[in-house]
Short mmCIF file of C-alpha atoms in Angstrom, two decimals:
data_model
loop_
_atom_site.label_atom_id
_atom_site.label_comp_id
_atom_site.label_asym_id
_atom_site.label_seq_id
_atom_site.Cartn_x
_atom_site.Cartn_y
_atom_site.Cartn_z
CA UNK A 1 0.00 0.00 0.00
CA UNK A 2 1.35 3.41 -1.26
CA UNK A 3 1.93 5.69 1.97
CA UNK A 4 -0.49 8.17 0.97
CA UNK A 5 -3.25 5.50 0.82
CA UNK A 6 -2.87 5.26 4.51
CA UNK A 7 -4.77 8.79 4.71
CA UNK A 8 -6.74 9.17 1.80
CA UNK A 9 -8.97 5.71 2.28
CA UNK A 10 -9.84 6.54 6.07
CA UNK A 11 -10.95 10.02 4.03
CA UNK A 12 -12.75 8.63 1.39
CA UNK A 13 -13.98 5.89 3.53
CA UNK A 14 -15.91 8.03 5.80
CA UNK A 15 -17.41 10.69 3.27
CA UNK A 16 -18.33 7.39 1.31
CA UNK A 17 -20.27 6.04 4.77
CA UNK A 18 -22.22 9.54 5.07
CA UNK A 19 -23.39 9.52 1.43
CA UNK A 20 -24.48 5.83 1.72
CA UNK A 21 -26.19 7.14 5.24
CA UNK A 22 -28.38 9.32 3.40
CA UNK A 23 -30.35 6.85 2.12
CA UNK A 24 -31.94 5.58 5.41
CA UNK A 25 -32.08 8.73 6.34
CA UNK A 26 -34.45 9.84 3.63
CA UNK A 27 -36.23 7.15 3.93
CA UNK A 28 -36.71 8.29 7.82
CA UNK A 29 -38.19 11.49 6.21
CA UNK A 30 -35.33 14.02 7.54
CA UNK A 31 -34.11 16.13 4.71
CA UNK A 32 -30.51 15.63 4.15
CA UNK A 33 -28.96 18.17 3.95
CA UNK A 34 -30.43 20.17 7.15
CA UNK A 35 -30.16 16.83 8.94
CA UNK A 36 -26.29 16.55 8.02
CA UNK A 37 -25.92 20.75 9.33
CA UNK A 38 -27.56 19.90 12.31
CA UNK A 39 -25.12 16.58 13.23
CA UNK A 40 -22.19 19.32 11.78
CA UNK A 41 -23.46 21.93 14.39
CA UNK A 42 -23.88 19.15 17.10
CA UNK A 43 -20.20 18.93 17.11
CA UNK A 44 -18.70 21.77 16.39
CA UNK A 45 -21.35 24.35 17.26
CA UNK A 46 -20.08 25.29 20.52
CA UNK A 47 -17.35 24.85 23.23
CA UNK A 48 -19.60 22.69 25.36
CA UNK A 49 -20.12 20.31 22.02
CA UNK A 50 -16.79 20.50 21.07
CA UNK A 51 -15.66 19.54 24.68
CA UNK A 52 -18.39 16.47 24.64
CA UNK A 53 -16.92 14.95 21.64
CA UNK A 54 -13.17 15.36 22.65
CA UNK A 55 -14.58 13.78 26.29
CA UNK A 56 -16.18 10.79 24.34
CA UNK A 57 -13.06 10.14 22.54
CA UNK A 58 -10.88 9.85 24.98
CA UNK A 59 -11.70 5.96 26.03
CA UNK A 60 -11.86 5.38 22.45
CA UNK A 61 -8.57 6.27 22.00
CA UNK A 62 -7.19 3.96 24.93
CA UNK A 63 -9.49 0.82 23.62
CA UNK A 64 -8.50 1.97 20.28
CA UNK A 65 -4.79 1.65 20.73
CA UNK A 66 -5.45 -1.84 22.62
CA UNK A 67 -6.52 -3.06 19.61
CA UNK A 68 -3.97 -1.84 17.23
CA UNK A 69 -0.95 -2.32 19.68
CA UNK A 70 -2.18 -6.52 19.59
CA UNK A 71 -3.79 -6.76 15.69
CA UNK A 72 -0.12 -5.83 15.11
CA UNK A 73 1.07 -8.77 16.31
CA UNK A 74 -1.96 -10.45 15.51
CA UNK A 75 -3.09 -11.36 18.41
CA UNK A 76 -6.70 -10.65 18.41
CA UNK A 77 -7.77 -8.95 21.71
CA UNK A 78 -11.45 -8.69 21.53
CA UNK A 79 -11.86 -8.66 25.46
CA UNK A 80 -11.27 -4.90 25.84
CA UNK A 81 -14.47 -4.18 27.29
CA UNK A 82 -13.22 -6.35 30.15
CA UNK A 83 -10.05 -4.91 30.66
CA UNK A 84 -11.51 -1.50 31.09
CA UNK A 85 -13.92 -2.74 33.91
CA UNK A 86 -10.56 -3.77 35.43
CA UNK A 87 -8.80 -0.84 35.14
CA UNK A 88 -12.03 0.90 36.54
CA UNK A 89 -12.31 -1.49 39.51
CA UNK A 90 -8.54 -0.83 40.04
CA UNK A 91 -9.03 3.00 40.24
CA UNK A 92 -11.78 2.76 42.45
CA UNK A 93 -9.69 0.24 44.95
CA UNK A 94 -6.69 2.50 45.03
CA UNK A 95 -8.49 6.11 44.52
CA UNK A 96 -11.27 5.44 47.06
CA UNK A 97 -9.49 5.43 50.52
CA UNK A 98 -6.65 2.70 50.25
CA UNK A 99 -3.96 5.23 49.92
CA UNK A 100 -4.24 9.34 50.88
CA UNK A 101 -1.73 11.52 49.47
CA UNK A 102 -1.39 14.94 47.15
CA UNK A 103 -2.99 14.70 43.24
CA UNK A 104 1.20 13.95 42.45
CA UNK A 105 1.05 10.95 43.78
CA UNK A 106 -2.46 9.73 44.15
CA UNK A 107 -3.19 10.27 40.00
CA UNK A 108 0.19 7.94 39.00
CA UNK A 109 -1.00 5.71 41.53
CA UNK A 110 -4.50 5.20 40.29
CA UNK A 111 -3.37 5.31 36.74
CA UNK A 112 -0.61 2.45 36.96
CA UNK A 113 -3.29 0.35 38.97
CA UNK A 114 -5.39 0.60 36.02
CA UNK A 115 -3.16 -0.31 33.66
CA UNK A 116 -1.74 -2.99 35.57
CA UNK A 117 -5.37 -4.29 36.12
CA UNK A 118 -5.77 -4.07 32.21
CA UNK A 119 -2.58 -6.06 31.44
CA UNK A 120 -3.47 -9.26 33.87
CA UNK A 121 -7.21 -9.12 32.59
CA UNK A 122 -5.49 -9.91 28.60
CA UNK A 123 -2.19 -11.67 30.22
CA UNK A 124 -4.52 -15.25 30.78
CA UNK A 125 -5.68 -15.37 27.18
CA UNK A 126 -2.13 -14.52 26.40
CA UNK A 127 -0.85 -17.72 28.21
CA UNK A 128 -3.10 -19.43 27.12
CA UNK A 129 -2.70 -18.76 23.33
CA UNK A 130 1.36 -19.23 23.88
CA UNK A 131 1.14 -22.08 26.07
CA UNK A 132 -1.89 -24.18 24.46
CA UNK A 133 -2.80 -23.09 21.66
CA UNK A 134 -5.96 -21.87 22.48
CA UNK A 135 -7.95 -19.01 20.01
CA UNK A 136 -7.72 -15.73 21.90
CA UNK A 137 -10.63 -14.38 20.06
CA UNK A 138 -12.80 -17.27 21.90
CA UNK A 139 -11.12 -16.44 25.23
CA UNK A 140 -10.69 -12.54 25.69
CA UNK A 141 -14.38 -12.64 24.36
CA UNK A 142 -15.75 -14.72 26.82
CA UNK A 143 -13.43 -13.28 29.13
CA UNK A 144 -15.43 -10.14 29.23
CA UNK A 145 -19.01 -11.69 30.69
CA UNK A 146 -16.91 -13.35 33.45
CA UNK A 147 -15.00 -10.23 34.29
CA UNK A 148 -18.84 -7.99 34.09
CA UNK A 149 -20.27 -10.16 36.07
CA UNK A 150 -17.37 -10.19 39.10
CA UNK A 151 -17.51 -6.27 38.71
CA UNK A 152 -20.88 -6.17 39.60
CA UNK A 153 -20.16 -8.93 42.63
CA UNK A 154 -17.95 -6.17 43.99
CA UNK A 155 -19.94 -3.56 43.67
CA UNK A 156 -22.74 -5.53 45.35
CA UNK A 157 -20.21 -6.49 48.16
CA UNK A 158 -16.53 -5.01 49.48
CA UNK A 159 -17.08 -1.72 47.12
CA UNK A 160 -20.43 -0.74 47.34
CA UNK A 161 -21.02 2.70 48.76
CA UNK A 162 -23.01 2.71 51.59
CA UNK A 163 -24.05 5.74 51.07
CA UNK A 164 -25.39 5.07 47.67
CA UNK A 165 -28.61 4.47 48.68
CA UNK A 166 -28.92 0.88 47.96
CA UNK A 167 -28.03 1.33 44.38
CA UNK A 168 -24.46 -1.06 43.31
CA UNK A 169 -21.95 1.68 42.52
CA UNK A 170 -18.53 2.13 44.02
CA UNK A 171 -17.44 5.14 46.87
CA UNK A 172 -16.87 8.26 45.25
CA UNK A 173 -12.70 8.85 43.83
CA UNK A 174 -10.81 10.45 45.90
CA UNK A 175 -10.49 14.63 44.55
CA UNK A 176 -6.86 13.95 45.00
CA UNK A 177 -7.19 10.96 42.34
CA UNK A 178 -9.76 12.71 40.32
CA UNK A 179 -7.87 14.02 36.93
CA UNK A 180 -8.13 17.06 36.73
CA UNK A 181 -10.64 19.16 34.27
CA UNK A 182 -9.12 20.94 31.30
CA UNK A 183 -11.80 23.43 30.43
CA UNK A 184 -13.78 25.44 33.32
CA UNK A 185 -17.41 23.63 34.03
CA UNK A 186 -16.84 20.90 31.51
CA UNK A 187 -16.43 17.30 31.82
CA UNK A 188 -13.60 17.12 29.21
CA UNK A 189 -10.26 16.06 31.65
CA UNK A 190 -6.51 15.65 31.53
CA UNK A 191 -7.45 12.05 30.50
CA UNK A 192 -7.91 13.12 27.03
CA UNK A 193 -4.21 14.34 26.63
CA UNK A 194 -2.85 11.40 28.67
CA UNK A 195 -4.69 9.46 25.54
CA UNK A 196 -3.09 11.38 22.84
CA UNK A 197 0.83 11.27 24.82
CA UNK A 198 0.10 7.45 24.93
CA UNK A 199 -0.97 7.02 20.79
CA UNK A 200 2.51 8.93 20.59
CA UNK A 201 4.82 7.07 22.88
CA UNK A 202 3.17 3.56 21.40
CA UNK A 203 3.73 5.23 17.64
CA UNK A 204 7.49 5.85 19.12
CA UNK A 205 7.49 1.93 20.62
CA UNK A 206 6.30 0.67 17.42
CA UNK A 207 8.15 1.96 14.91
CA UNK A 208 11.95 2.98 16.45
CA UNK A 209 12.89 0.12 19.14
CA UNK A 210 13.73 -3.39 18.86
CA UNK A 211 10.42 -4.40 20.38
CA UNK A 212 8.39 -2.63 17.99
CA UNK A 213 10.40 -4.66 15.37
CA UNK A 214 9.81 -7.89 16.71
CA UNK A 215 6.07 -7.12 17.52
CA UNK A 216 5.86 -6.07 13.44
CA UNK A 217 7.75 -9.26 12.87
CA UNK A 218 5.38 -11.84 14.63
CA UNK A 219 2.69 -10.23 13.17
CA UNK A 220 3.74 -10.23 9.41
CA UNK A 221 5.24 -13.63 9.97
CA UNK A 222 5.68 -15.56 13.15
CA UNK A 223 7.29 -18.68 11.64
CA UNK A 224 9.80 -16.09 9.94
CA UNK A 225 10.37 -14.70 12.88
CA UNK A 226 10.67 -17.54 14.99
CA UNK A 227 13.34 -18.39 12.30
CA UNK A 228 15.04 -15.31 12.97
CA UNK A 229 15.62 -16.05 16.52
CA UNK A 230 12.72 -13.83 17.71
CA UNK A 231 10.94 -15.27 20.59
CA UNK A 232 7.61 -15.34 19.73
CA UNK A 233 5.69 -16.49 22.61
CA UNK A 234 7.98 -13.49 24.90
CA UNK A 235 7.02 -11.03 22.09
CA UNK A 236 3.33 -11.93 22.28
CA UNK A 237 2.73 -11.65 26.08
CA UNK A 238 4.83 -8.39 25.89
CA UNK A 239 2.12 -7.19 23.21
CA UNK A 240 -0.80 -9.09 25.68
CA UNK A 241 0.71 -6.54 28.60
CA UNK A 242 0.61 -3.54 26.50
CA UNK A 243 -2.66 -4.11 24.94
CA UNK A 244 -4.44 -4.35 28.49
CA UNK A 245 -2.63 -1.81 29.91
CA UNK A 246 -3.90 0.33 27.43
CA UNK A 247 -7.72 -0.89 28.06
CA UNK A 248 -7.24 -0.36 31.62
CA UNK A 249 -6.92 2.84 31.20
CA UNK A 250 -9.54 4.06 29.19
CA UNK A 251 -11.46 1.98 32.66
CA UNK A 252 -9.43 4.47 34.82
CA UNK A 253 -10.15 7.57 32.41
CA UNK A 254 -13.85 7.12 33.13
CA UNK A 255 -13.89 6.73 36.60
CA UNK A 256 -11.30 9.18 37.89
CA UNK A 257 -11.65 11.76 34.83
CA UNK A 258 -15.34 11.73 34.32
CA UNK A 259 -17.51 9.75 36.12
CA UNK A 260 -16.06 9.65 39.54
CA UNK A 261 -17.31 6.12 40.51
CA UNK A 262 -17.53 2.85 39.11
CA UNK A 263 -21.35 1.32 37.90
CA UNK A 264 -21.80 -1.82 35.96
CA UNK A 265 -22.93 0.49 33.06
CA UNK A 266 -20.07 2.48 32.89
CA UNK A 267 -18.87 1.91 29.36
CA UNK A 268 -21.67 1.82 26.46
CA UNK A 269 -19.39 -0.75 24.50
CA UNK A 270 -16.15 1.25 24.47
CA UNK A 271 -13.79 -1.71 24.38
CA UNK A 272 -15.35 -2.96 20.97
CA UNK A 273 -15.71 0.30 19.13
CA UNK A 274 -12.26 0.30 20.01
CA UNK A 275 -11.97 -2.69 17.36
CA UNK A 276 -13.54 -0.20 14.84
CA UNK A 277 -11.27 2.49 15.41
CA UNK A 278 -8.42 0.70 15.11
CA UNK A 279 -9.12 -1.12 11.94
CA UNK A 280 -10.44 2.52 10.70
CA UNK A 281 -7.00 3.74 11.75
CA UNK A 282 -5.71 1.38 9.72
CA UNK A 283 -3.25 -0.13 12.83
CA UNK A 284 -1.59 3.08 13.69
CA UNK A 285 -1.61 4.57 16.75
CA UNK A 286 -1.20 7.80 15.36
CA UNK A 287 -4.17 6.85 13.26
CA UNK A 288 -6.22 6.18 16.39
CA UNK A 289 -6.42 9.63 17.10
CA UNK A 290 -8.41 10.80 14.33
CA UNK A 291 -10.66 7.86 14.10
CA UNK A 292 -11.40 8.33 17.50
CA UNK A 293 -12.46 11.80 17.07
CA UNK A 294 -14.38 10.75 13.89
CA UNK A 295 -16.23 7.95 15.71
CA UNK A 296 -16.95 10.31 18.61
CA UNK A 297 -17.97 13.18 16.17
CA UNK A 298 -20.51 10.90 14.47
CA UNK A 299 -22.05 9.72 17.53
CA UNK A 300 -22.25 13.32 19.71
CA UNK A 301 -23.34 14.51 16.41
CA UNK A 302 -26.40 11.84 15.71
CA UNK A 303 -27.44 12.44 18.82
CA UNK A 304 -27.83 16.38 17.98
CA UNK A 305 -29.60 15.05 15.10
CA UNK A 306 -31.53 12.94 16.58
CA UNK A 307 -33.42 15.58 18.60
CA UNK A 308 -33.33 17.98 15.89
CA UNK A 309 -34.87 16.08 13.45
CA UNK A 310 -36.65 13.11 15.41
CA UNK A 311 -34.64 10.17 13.93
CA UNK A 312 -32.98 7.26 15.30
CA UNK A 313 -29.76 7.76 17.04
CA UNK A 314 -29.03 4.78 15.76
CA UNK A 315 -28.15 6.49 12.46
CA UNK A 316 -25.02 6.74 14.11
CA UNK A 317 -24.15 2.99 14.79
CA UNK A 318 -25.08 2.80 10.77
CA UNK A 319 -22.75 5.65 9.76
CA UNK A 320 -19.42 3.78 11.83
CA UNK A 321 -20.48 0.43 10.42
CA UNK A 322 -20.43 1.74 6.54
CA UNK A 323 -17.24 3.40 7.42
CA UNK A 324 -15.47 0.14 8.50
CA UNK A 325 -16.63 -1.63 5.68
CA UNK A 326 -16.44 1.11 3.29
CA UNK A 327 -12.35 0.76 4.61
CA UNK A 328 -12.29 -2.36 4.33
CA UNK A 329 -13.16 -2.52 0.68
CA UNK A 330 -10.72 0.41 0.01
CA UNK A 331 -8.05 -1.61 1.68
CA UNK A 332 -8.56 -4.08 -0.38
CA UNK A 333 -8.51 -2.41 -3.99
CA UNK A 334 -5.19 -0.57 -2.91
CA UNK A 335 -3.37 -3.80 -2.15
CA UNK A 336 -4.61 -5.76 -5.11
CA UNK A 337 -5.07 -4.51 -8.52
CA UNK A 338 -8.08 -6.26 -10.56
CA UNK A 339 -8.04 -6.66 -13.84
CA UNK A 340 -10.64 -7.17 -16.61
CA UNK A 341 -9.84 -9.51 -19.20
CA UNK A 342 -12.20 -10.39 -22.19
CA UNK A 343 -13.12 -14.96 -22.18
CA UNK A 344 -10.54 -16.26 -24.47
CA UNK A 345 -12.18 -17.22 -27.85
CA UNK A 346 -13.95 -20.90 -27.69
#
């Protein structure tokens, strides 16, 4: 693929999803063009917009990089939905109480819990991939109901507030663990520029050390690599540990940059839109960053639609969909070239 593919598809891919869009749309009975203005305006039309969709990116961009940090290595980490309810219940342990101190220690404190958190939550299907065989698509996946459902046994138990009123949600973070706001009376928080130093430093990782070479080894070739003296079971649990760490802290940028506590409803499916972003990325962590910001454009911006002009907000799960597979065929025609060739005479 020609480096300047790697921007112009994303491009065309999305423009190609919102034209596609417009047919359900008419057939909803919104005029286009007005309804299109009105998702435009929901985004940018204000600071308090423009501060929603930069907040709603932010765990995209942590589940985001998850996925492209493992898909690099091919190793397929669909469980990051679980790994940020680990990160979260991780935050909410150390941020709650366990430890007091100033912001400058309690916020690196609650942030390496998370990660850490993350990293075990992806390190069993990891093992068990290196050790056994086994599909890690089958395992993270199923590892995510198992992990949901011991979140919510904690916050029915040890971490439920007791002054929550009966309702299963953690104690309130800490203010000293609480990261901090970046714009006066909006939720947007330092969490959002901890995401876009960590799609750098990974970008850095990836492409300039030895283990970024060996994790783009394994993944375009493991048996070459294995040839080549890489070890490819070490390289894979090193990608396992950064993937998770990564999910576990989009966990801790909810609950200590947004939220404040930990529910069972915390994340509305971050840690698989994270899959999307990172295939719409096209694997690069750099990349992440503006499909995040697309993905959390179009769905702060449906929702202004949605109101608006009284149509589904699910518009917005349809316009992310086309623009994966809208990619995904664009991918495809700038790796292979097809060819029409007239039937040879009989």
């Amino acid at each position: 693929m020609r480096p300047w593919s790697a921007i112009l598809i994303p491009v065309v891919a999305g423009l190609a999803a919102l034209l596609l869009s417009a047919i359900p749309l008419a057939f909803a009975g919104a005029p286009i063009l007005p309804a299109y203005a009105q998702m435009v305006a929901g985004v940018f039309g204000s600071v308090f917009t423009a501060t929603e969709t930069l907040t709603r990116a932010t765990p995209l961009i942590f589940t985001g990089l998850a996925a492209a940090i493992a898909f690099r290595a091919r190793f397929w980490n669909i469980g990051g939905e679980g790994q940020l309810y680990l990160g979260a219940l991780a935050a909410v342990w150390v941020g709650t109480g366990m430890i007091d101190g100033p912001p400058i220690l309690m916020i690196p404190l609650v942030l390496a819990a998370g990660a850490v958190a993350g990293a075990v939550g992806l390190l069993g299907p990891a093992l068990l991939k290196t050790r056994f065989g086994a599909d890690e698509v089958v395992t993270s996946l199923l590892l995510n109901f198992i992990i949901l459902i011991f979140v919510q046994m904690m916050l029915e138990g040890p971490f439920k507030d007791p002054m929550g009123l009966g309702w299963p949600q953690s104690e309130p973070i800490l203010d000293s663990a609480a990261l901090p706001a970046l714009v006066d009376r909006m939720r947007l928080h330092a969490g959002f520029l901890i995401g876009i130093a960590a799609a750098f430093v990974a970008h850095a990782v990836l492409a300039y050390t030895v283990w970024g070479f060996r994790a783009r080894a394994v993944g375009d070739n493991a048996t070459a690599a294995r040839h080549a003296g890489i070890g490819v079971r070490r390289t894979i649990l090193g990608v396992a540990i950064a993937s998770g760490a990564c999910a576990g802290l989009a966990g801790v940028s909810e609950v200590a940059g947004l939220k404040g506590y930990l529910t069972s409803d915390l994340s509305p499916g971050f840690g698989y839109a994270g899959i999307v972003v990172a295939m719409l990325a096209g694997l690069s962590p750099i990349g992440v960053i503006a499909a995040s910001l697309f993905v959390a454009s179009v769905f702060v911006g449906a929702d202004s639609m949605s109101r608006a002009m009284g149509v589904s907000s699910f518009l917005a799960d349809l316009i992310v969909s086309m623009s994966l597979i809208c990619m995904l065929v664009g991918g495809f025609f700038a790796r292979f070239r097809l060819r029409l060739r007239a039937a040879p005479a009989p």
